[in-house]
Structure formats: structure tokens, C-alpha cells
Amino acid sequence: KTNPVDVAWLPAFVDAGLNKAIGRAAGNLKRGVKDPELLKNAFLSAVPQTLFVLLPLFALLLKVVYVFKRRLYMEHLIVALHSHAFLCLSLALISVLSLLGDWLAPDGKGFFASLTGWLEFAIAWWMPLYLLLMQKRVYQQGWVMTLLKFGALGFVYSILLSLAIAAAAAASLVWM
């Protein structure tokens, strides 16, 4: 009924579409406040598409950082695919361990709770260490350059990931 968005240089149908999306997002947010499981499911369903979009961007970052290595973009894309697959597998394993720990030790105490907790901790530490070792082995540079490039890539990628997650959350609200 109201049109809060009115961008002068956009055509009227784009403004109408934006206003309709904002209205749907507001309505879905109210539904999500009543049932948080809806929000969680909508957001988690957008994660694979988000990672799929970030994959070529990460490969492009690798191409820029390793510009003097004379590697094709496709080689960087394979490294990016391997990295993303490893991270997804590790995060899935952490999730399974967390669920297993909750199932075996609902009170969060005892042998199984501490075992699954330690395994989750070990996997969380292994993830960046593995990626660092993989980057060193694939690109065959010294430790100093590898650490610098690993840190720079991690910083830039974390910013890209944050923006992509925010966009995915906003899109999830609209399409929920």
C-alpha cells in the first residue's frame, strides 16, 4: 500500500518490485519471529548458492595473489573448489559431532560430551591449518610469502563471505 522506496533513476516497475520484496520480507520477518525454525531453514537453504557464487570469486582472488605463478584461472578454480569442499565437509562433520554429543550426553557432561567437544575443537583447528599447508604445497612458495598471502586471502575472503551471508539472509527473508 505504501511505497517506501522511490529511486528517481529507476523505472517504475523496478521500484514496484523493490517495494513488493520489502513488503514480503517484512511479513516473513514477522513469521520468522514467531517461528525461528523458518528463518533458520530459509537461511541454510541459501548457503549452497552463496558458496557457489563465492567459488569463482575466490579463484579470482587466488589468480590476483599468485599472478606471477603463471597458472591458468582453471587451476585456481580447482584449488578454490577443493578448499570449499574441504570446509563444507569439515563443517558438516562438526555439525554431526555436535548432534551426536547432544544425543549421547544431553546434559553436556561426561565422557561423550568431552570427546565430541575435543573432536569438534580439533577439526576447527585443523581447517585453517590444512588450508595453509595445501596452499603452501600447491603454490610452492616459502613460509613467509605463503603466510602473508594466506592472511591476505583470509581477510579479503572473510569480508566477501560476510557480504554474501548478509545478501543471502536478505534474500532468504524475501523468498521464504
PDB file of N, CA, C and O in Angstrom, residues 31-44 176:
ATOM      1  N   ARG A  31       6.719 -13.588  10.557  1.00  0.00           N
ATOM      2  CA  ARG A  31       6.518 -15.046  10.662  1.00  0.00           C
ATOM      3  C   ARG A  31       7.724 -15.711  11.307  1.00  0.00           C
ATOM      4  O   ARG A  31       7.589 -16.639  12.102  1.00  0.00           O
ATOM      5  N   GLY A  32       8.917 -15.230  10.956  1.00  0.00           N
ATOM      6  CA  GLY A  32      10.144 -15.806  11.480  1.00  0.00           C
ATOM      7  C   GLY A  32      10.353 -15.532  12.955  1.00  0.00           C
ATOM      8  O   GLY A  32      10.954 -16.347  13.655  1.00  0.00           O
ATOM      9  N   VAL A  33       9.854 -14.416  13.422  1.00  0.00           N
ATOM     10  CA  VAL A  33       9.951 -14.123  14.856  1.00  0.00           C
ATOM     11  C   VAL A  33       9.075 -15.097  15.639  1.00  0.00           C
ATOM     12  O   VAL A  33       9.459 -15.564  16.717  1.00  0.00           O
ATOM     13  N   LYS A  34       7.914 -15.439  15.078  1.00  0.00           N
ATOM     14  CA  LYS A  34       7.022 -16.393  15.743  1.00  0.00           C
ATOM     15  C   LYS A  34       7.578 -17.816  15.670  1.00  0.00           C
ATOM     16  O   LYS A  34       7.407 -18.594  16.593  1.00  0.00           O
ATOM     17  N   ASP A  35       8.211 -18.156  14.548  1.00  0.00           N
ATOM     18  CA  ASP A  35       8.783 -19.494  14.367  1.00  0.00           C
ATOM     19  C   ASP A  35      10.215 -19.362  13.841  1.00  0.00           C
ATOM     20  O   ASP A  35      10.432 -19.337  12.627  1.00  0.00           O
ATOM     21  N   PRO A  36      11.219 -19.272  14.735  1.00  0.00           N
ATOM     22  CA  PRO A  36      12.609 -19.088  14.311  1.00  0.00           C
ATOM     23  C   PRO A  36      13.137 -20.217  13.423  1.00  0.00           C
ATOM     24  O   PRO A  36      14.077 -20.016  12.662  1.00  0.00           O
ATOM     25  N   GLU A  37      12.523 -21.375  13.504  1.00  0.00           N
ATOM     26  CA  GLU A  37      12.951 -22.506  12.671  1.00  0.00           C
ATOM     27  C   GLU A  37      12.779 -22.178  11.186  1.00  0.00           C
ATOM     28  O   GLU A  37      13.576 -22.591  10.345  1.00  0.00           O
ATOM     29  N   LEU A  38      11.744 -21.396  10.847  1.00  0.00           N
ATOM     30  CA  LEU A  38      11.530 -20.961   9.461  1.00  0.00           C
ATOM     31  C   LEU A  38      12.700 -20.130   8.957  1.00  0.00           C
ATOM     32  O   LEU A  38      13.191 -20.337   7.845  1.00  0.00           O
ATOM     33  N   LEU A  39      13.144 -19.172   9.787  1.00  0.00           N
ATOM     34  CA  LEU A  39      14.278 -18.323   9.404  1.00  0.00           C
ATOM     35  C   LEU A  39      15.541 -19.148   9.222  1.00  0.00           C
ATOM     36  O   LEU A  39      16.277 -18.965   8.251  1.00  0.00           O
ATOM     37  N   LYS A  40      15.783 -20.039  10.167  1.00  0.00           N
ATOM     38  CA  LYS A  40      16.990 -20.865  10.096  1.00  0.00           C
ATOM     39  C   LYS A  40      16.987 -21.717   8.836  1.00  0.00           C
ATOM     40  O   LYS A  40      17.977 -21.771   8.110  1.00  0.00           O
ATOM     41  N   ASN A  41      15.876 -22.367   8.554  1.00  0.00           N
ATOM     42  CA  ASN A  41      15.782 -23.212   7.367  1.00  0.00           C
ATOM     43  C   ASN A  41      15.916 -22.407   6.077  1.00  0.00           C
ATOM     44  O   ASN A  41      16.560 -22.848   5.126  1.00  0.00           O
ATOM     45  N   ALA A  42      15.317 -21.241   6.040  1.00  0.00           N
ATOM     46  CA  ALA A  42      15.410 -20.400   4.847  1.00  0.00           C
ATOM     47  C   ALA A  42      16.847 -19.944   4.619  1.00  0.00           C
ATOM     48  O   ALA A  42      17.347 -19.957   3.490  1.00  0.00           O
ATOM     49  N   PHE A  43      17.512 -19.569   5.703  1.00  0.00           N
ATOM     50  CA  PHE A  43      18.895 -19.112   5.571  1.00  0.00           C
ATOM     51  C   PHE A  43      19.807 -20.268   5.168  1.00  0.00           C
ATOM     52  O   PHE A  43      20.637 -20.121   4.269  1.00  0.00           O
ATOM     53  N   LEU A  44      19.657 -21.416   5.814  1.00  0.00           N
ATOM     54  CA  LEU A  44      20.521 -22.553   5.491  1.00  0.00           C
ATOM     55  C   LEU A  44      20.298 -23.060   4.076  1.00  0.00           C
ATOM     56  O   LEU A  44      21.221 -23.589   3.451  1.00  0.00           O
ATOM     57  N   MET A 176      11.302 -16.580   1.498  1.00  0.00           N
ATOM     58  CA  MET A 176      10.937 -17.583   2.497  1.00  0.00           C
ATOM     59  C   MET A 176       9.511 -18.048   2.291  1.00  0.00           C
ATOM     60  O   MET A 176       8.625 -17.380   1.956  1.00  0.00           O
TER      61      MET A 176
END
